[in-house]
Coordinates of N, CA, C and O in Angstrom, one line a residue:
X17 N 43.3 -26.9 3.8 CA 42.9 -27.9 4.8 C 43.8 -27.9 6.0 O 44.9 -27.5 6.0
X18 N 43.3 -28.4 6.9 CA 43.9 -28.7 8.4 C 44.3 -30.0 8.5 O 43.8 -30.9 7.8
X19 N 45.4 -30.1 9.5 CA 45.8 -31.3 9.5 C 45.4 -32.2 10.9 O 45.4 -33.4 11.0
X20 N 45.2 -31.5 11.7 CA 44.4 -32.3 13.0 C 43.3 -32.2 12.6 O 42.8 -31.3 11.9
X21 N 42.8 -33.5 13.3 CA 41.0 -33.7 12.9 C 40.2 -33.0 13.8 O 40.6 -33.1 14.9
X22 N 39.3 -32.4 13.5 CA 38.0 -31.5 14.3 C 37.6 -32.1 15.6 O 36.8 -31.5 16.3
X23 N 38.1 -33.3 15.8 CA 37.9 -33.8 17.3 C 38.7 -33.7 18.1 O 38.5 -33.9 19.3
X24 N 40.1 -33.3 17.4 CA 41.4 -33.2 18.2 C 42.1 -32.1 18.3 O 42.9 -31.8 17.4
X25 N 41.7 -31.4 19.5 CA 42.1 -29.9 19.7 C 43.6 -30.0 19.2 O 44.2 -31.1 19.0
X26 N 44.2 -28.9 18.9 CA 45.4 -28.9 18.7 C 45.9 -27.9 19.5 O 45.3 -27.0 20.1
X27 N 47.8 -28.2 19.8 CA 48.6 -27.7 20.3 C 49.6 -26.8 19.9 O 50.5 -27.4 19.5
X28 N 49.6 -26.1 19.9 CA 51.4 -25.8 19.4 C 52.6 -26.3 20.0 O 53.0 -26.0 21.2
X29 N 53.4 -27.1 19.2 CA 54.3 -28.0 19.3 C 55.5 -26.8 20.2 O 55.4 -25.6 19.9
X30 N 56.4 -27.2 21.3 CA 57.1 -26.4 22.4 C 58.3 -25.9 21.4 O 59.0 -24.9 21.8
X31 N 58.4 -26.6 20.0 CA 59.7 -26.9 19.8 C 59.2 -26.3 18.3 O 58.1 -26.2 17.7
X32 N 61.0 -25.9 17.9 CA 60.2 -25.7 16.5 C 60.9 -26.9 15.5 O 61.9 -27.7 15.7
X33 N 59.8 -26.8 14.1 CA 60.3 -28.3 13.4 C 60.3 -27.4 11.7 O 59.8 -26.5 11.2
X34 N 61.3 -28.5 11.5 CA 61.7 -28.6 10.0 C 62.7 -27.4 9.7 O 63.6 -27.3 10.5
X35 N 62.6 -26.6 8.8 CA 64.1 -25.9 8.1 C 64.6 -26.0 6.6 O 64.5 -26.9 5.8
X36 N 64.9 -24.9 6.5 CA 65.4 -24.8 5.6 C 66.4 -24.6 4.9 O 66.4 -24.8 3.7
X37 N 67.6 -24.1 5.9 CA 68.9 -24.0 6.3 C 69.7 -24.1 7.4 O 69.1 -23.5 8.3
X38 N 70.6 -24.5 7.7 CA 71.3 -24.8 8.4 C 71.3 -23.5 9.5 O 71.8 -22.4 9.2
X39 N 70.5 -24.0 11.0 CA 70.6 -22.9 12.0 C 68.8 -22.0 11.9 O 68.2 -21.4 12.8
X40 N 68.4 -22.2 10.7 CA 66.9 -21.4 10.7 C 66.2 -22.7 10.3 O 66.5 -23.7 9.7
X41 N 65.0 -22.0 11.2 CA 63.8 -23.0 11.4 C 63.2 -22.0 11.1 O 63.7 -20.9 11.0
X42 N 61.6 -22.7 10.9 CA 60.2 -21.9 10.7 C 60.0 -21.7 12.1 O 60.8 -22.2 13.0
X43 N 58.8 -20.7 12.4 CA 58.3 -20.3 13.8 C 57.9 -21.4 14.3 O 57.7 -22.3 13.4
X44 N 57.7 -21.7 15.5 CA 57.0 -22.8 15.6 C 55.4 -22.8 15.6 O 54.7 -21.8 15.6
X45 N 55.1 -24.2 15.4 CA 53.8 -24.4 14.8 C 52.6 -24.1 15.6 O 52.2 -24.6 16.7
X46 N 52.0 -23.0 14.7 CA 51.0 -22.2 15.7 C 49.3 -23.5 15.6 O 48.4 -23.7 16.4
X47 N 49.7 -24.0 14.6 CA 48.4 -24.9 14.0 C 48.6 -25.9 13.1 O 49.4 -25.7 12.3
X48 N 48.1 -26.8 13.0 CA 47.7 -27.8 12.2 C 48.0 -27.4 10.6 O 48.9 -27.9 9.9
X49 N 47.2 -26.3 10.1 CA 47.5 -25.7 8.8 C 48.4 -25.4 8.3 O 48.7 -25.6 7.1
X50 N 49.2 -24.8 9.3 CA 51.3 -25.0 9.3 C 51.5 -26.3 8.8 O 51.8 -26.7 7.6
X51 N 51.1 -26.9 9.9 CA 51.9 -28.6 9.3 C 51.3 -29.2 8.2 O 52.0 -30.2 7.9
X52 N 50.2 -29.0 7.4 CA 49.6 -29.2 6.6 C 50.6 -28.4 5.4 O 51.1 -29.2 4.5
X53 N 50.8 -27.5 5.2 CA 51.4 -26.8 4.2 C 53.1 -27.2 4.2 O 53.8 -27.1 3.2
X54 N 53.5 -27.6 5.7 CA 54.9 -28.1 5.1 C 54.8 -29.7 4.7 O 55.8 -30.4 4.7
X55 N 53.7 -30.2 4.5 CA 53.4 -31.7 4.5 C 53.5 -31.2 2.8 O 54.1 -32.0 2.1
X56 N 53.0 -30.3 2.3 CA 52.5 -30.5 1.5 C 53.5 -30.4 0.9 O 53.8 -31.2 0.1
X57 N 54.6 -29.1 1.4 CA 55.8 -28.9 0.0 C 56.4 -29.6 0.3 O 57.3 -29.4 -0.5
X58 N 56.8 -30.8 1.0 CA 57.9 -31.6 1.4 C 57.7 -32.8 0.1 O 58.5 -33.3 -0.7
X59 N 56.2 -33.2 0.2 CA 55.9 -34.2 -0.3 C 56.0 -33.8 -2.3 O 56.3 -34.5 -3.3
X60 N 55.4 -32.4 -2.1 CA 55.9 -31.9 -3.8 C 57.1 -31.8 -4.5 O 57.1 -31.8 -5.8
X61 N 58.5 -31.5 -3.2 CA 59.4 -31.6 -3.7 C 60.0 -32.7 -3.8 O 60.8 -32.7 -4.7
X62 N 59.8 -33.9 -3.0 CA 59.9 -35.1 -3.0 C 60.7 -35.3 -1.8 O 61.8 -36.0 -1.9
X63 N 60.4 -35.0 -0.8 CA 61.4 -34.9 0.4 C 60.7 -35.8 1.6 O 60.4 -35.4 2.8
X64 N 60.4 -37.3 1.0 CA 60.1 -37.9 2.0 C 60.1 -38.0 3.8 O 59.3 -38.1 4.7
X65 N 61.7 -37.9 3.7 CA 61.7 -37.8 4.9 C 61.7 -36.6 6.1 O 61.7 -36.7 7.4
X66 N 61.7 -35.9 5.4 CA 61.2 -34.4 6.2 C 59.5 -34.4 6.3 O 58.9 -33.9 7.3
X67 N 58.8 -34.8 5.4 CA 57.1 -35.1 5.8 C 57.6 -36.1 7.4 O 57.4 -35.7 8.6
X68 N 57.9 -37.1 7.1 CA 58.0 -38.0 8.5 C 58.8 -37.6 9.7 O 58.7 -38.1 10.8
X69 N 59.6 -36.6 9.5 CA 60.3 -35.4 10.6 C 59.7 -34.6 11.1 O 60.1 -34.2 12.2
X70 N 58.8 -34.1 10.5 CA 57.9 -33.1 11.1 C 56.8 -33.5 11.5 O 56.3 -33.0 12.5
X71 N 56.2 -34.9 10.8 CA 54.9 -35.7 12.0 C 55.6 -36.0 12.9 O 55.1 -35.5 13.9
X72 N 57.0 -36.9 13.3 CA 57.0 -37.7 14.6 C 57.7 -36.3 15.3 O 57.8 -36.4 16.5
X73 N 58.2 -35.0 14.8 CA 58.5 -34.2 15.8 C 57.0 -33.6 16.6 O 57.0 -33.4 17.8
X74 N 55.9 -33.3 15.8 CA 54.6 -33.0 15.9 C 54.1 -34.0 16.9 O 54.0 -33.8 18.1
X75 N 53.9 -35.4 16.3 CA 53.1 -36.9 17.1 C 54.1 -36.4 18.6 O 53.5 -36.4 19.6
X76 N 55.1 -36.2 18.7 CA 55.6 -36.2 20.4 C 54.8 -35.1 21.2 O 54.6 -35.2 22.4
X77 N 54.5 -34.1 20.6 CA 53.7 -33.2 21.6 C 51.8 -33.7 21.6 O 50.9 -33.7 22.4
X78 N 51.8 -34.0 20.6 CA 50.1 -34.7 20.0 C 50.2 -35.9 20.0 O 49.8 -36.4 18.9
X79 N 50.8 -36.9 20.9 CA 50.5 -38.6 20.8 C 49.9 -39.0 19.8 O 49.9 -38.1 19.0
X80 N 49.2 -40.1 19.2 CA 48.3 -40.6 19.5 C 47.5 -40.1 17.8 O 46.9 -40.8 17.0
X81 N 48.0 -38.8 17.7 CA 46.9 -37.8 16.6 C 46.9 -38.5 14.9 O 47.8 -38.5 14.1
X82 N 45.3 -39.2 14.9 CA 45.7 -40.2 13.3 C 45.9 -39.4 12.3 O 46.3 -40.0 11.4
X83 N 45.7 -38.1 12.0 CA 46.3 -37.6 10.8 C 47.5 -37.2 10.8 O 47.9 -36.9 9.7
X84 N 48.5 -37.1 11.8 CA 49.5 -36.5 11.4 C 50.3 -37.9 11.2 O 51.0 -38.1 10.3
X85 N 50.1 -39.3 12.6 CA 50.5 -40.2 12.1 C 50.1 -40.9 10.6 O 50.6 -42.0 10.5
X86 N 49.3 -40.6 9.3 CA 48.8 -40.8 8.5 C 49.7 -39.9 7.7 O 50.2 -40.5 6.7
X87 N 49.9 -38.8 7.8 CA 50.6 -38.1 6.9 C 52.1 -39.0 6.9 O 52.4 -39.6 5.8
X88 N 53.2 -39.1 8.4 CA 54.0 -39.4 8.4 C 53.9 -41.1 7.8 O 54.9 -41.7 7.9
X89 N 52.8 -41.7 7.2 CA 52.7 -43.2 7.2 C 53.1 -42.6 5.6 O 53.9 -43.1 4.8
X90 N 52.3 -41.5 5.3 CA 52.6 -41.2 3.5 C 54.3 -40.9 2.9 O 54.5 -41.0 1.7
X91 N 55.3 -40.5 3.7 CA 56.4 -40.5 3.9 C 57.1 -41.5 3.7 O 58.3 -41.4 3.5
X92 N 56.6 -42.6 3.9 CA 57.0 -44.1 4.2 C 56.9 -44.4 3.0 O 57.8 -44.9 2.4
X93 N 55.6 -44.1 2.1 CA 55.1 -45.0 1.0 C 56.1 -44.3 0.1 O 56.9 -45.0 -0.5
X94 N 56.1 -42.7 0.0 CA 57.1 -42.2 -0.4 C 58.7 -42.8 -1.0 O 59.3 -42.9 -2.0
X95 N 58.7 -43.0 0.4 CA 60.4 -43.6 0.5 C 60.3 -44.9 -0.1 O 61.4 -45.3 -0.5
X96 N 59.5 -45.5 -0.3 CA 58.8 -47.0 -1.3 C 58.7 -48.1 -0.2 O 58.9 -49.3 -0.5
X97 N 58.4 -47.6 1.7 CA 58.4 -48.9 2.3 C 56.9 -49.5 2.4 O 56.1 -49.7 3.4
X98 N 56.8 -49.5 1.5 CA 55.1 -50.2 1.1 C 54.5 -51.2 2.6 O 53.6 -50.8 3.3
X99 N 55.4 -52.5 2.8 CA 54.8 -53.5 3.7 C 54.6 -52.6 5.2 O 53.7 -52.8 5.9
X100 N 55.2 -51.9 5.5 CA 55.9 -50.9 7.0 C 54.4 -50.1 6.1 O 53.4 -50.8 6.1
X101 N 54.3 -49.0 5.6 CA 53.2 -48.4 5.2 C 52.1 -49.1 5.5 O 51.7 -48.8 6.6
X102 N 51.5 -50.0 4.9 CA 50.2 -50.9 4.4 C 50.0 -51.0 6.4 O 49.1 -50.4 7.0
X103 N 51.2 -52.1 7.1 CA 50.7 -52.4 8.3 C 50.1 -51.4 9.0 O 49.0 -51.6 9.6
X104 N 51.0 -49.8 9.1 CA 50.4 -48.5 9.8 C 49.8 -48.1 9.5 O 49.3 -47.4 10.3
X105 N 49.3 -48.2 7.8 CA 47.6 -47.5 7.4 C 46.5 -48.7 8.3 O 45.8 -48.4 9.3
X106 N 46.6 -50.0 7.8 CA 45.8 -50.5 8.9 C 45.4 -50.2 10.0 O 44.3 -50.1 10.3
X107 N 46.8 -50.0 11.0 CA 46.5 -49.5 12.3 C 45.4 -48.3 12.7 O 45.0 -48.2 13.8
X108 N 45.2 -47.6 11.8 CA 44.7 -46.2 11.7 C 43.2 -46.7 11.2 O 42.5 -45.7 11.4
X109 N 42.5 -47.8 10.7 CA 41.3 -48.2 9.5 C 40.3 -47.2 11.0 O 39.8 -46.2 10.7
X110 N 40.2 -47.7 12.3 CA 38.8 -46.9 13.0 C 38.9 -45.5 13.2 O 37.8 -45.0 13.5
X111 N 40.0 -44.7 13.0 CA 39.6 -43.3 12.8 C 38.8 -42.6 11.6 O 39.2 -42.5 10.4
X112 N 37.7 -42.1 12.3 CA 36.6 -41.9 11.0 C 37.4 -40.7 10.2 O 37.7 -40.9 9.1
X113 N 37.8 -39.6 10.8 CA 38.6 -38.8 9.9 C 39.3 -39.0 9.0 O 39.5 -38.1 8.2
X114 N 39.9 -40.1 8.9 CA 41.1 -40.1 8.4 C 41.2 -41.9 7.3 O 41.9 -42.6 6.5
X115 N 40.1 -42.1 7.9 CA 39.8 -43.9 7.6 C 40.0 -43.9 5.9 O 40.7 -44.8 5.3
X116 N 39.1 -42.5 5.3 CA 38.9 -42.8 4.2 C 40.6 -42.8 2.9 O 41.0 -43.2 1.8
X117 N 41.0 -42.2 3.8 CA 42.5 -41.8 2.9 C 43.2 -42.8 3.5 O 43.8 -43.7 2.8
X118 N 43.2 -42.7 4.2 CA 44.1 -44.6 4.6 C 44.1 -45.7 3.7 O 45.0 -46.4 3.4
X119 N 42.5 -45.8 3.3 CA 42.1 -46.7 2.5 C 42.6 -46.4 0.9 O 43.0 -47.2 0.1
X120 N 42.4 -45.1 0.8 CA 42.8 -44.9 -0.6 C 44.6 -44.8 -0.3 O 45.3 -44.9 -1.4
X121 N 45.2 -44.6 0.7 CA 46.8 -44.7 0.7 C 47.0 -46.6 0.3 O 47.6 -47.2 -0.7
X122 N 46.4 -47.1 1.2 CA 46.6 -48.9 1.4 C 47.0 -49.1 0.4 O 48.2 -49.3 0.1
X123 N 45.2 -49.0 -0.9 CA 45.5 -49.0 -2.0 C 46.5 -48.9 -3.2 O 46.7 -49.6 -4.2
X124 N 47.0 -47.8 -2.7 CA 48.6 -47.0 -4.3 C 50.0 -48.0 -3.0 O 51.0 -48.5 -3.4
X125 N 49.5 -48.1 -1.9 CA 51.1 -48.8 -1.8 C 50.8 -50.3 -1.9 O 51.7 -51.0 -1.9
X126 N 49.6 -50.9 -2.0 CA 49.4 -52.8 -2.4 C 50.1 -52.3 -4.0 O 51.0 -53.1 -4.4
X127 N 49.7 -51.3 -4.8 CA 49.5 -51.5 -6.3 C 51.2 -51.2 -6.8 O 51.9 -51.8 -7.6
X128 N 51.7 -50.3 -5.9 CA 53.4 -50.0 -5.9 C 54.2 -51.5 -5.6 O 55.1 -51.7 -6.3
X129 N 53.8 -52.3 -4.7 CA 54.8 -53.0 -4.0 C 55.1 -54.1 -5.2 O 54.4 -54.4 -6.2
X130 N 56.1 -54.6 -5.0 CA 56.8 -56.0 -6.2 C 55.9 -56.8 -6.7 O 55.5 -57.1 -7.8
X131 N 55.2 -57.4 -5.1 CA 53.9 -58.3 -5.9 C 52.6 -57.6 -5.0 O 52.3 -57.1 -3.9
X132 N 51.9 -57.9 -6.1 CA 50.7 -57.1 -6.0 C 49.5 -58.2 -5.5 O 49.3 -59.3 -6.1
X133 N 48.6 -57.8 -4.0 CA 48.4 -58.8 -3.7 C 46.4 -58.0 -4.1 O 45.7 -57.1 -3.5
X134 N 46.1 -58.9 -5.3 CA 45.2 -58.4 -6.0 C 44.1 -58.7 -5.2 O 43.3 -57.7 -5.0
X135 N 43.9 -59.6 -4.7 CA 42.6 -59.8 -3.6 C 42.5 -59.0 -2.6 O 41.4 -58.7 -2.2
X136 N 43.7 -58.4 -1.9 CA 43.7 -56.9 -0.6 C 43.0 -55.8 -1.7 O 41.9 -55.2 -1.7
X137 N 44.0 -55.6 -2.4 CA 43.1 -54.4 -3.2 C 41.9 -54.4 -3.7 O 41.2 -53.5 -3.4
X138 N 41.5 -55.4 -4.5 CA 39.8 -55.6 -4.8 C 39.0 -55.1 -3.3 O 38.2 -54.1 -3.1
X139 N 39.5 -55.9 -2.5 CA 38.5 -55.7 -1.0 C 38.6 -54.0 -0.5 O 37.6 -53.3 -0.2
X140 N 39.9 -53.7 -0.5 CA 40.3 -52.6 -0.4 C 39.5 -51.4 -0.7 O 39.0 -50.6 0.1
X141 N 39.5 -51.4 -2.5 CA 38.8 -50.4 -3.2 C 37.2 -50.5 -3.4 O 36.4 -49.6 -3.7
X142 N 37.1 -51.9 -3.1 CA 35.2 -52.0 -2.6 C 35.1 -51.4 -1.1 O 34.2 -50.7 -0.6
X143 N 36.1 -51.7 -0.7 CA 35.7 -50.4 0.7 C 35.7 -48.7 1.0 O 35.2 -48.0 1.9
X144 N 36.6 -48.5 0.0 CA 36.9 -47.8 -0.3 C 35.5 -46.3 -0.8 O 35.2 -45.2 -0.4
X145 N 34.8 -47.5 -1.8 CA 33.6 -47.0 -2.6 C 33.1 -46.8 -2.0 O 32.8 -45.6 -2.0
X146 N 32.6 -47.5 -1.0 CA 31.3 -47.7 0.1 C 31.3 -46.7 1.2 O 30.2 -46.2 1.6
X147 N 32.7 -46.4 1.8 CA 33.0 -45.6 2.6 C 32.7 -44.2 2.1 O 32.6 -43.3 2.9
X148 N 32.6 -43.9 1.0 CA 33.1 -42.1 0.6 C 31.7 -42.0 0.7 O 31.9 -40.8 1.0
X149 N 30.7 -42.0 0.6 CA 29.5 -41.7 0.5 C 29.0 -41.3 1.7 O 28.1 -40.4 1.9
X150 N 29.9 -42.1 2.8 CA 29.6 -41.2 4.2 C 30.1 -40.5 4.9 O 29.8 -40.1 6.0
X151 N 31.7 -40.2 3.9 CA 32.7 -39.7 5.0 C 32.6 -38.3 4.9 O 32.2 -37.6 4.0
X152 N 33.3 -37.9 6.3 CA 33.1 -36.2 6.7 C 33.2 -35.5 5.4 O 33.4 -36.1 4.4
X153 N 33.2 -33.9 5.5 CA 34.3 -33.2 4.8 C 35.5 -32.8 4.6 O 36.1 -32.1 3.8
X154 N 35.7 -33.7 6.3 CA 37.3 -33.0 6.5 C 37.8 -34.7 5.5 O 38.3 -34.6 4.4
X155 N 37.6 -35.8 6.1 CA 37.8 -37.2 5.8 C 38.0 -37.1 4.3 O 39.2 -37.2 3.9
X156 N 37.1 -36.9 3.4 CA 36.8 -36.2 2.1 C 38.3 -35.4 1.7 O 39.0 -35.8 0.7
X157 N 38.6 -34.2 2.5 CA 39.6 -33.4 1.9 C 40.9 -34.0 1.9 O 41.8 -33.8 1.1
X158 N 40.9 -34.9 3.1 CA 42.2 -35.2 3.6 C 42.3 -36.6 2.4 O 43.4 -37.2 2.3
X159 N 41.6 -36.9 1.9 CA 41.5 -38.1 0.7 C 42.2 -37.6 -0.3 O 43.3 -37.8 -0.7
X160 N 41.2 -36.7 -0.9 CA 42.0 -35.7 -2.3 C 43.0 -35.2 -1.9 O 43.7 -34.9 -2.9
X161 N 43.5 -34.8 -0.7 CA 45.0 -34.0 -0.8 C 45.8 -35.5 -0.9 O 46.5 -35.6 -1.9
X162 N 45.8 -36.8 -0.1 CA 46.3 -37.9 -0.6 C 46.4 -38.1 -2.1 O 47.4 -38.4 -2.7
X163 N 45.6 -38.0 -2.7 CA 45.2 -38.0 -4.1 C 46.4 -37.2 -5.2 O 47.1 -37.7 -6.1
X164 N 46.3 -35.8 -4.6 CA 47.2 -34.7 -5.3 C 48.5 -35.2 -5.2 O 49.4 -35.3 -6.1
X165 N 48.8 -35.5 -3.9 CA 50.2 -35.4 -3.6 C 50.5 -36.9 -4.2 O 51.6 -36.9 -4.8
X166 N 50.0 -37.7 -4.2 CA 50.4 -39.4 -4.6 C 50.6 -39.2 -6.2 O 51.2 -40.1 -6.8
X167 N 50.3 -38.2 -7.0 CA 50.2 -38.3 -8.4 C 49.1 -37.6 -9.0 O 49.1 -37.8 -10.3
X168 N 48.2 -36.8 -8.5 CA 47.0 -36.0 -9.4 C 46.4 -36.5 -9.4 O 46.0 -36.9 -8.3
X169 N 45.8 -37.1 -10.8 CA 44.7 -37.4 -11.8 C 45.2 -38.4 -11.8 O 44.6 -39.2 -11.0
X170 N 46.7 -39.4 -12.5 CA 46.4 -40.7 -12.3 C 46.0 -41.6 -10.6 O 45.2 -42.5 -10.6
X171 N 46.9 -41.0 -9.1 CA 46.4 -41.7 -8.5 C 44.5 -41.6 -8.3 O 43.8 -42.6 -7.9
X172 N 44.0 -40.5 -8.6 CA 42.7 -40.9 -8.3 C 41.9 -41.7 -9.6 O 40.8 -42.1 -9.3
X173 N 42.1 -41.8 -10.7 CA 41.7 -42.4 -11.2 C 42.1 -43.6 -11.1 O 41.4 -44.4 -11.7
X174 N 43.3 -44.2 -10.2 CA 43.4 -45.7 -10.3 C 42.6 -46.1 -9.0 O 42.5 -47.3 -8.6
X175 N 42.4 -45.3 -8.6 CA 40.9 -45.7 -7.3 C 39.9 -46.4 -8.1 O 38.8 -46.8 -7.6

């Protein structure tokens, strides 16, 4: 999967991001699919804050761009800042790309947080339902990789 949405041309970032070792970096990011694949091992190895280092080094050349700020919001939930999370998946609810995983992110960080505010998530996951029936296929993929990376099988089953 790609990580910019099909409405939003992409750039290659001037600069290069993330690393591995001290003094080597990756090439810099020829595409979206790059940053999708280090979103991906960061978040498998559990390296919260490197998913959110490479969105806001990315978001400075791509303003504005709701999946990568969506990725870096999953970094947050990661790190366990649930309320900071929940407000910035909100901010993101009118991007149709990306709407639908927001909704299912909202969800796992209302159900994570100390107190659980059961009425957000009811409304939440009824919207949630409602939505998937019409969302893209990028919207769609970018949900299930939310899904994989949050936990597999139990986060989508607790949808």
């Amino acid at each position: 999967p790609i990580l910019t949405s099909p409405a939003t041309p992409h750039t290659a970032p001037a600069n290069r991001v993330g690393g591995a070792r001290a003094g080597s970096h990756p090439p810099a990011m020829s595409g979206g699919g790059e940053i999708q694949a280090l979103v991906n091992y960061y978040a498998r190895a559990g390296y919260a804050r490197h998913i959110q280092t490479v969105c806001g080094e990315v978001l400075r050349k791509r303003s504005g761009d709701p999946t990568l700020q969506f990725w870096r919001t999953f970094g947050m939930i990661m790190e366990g800042s649930y309320s900071e999370a929940i407000m910035q998946l909100e901010s993101l609810f009118g991007s149709r790309d990306i709407e639908l995983a927001c909704l299912a992110a909202c969800v796992h960080a209302h159900k994570l947080a100390k107190v659980v505010d059961e009425e957000s998530v009811d409304s939440l996951e009824a919207r949630l339902m409602s939505e998937e029936s019409g969302a893209s296929e990028f919207a769609l993929v970018q949900c299930a990789t939310f899904y994989f990376l949050a936990g597999g099988a139990e986060a989508w089953k607790a949808k």
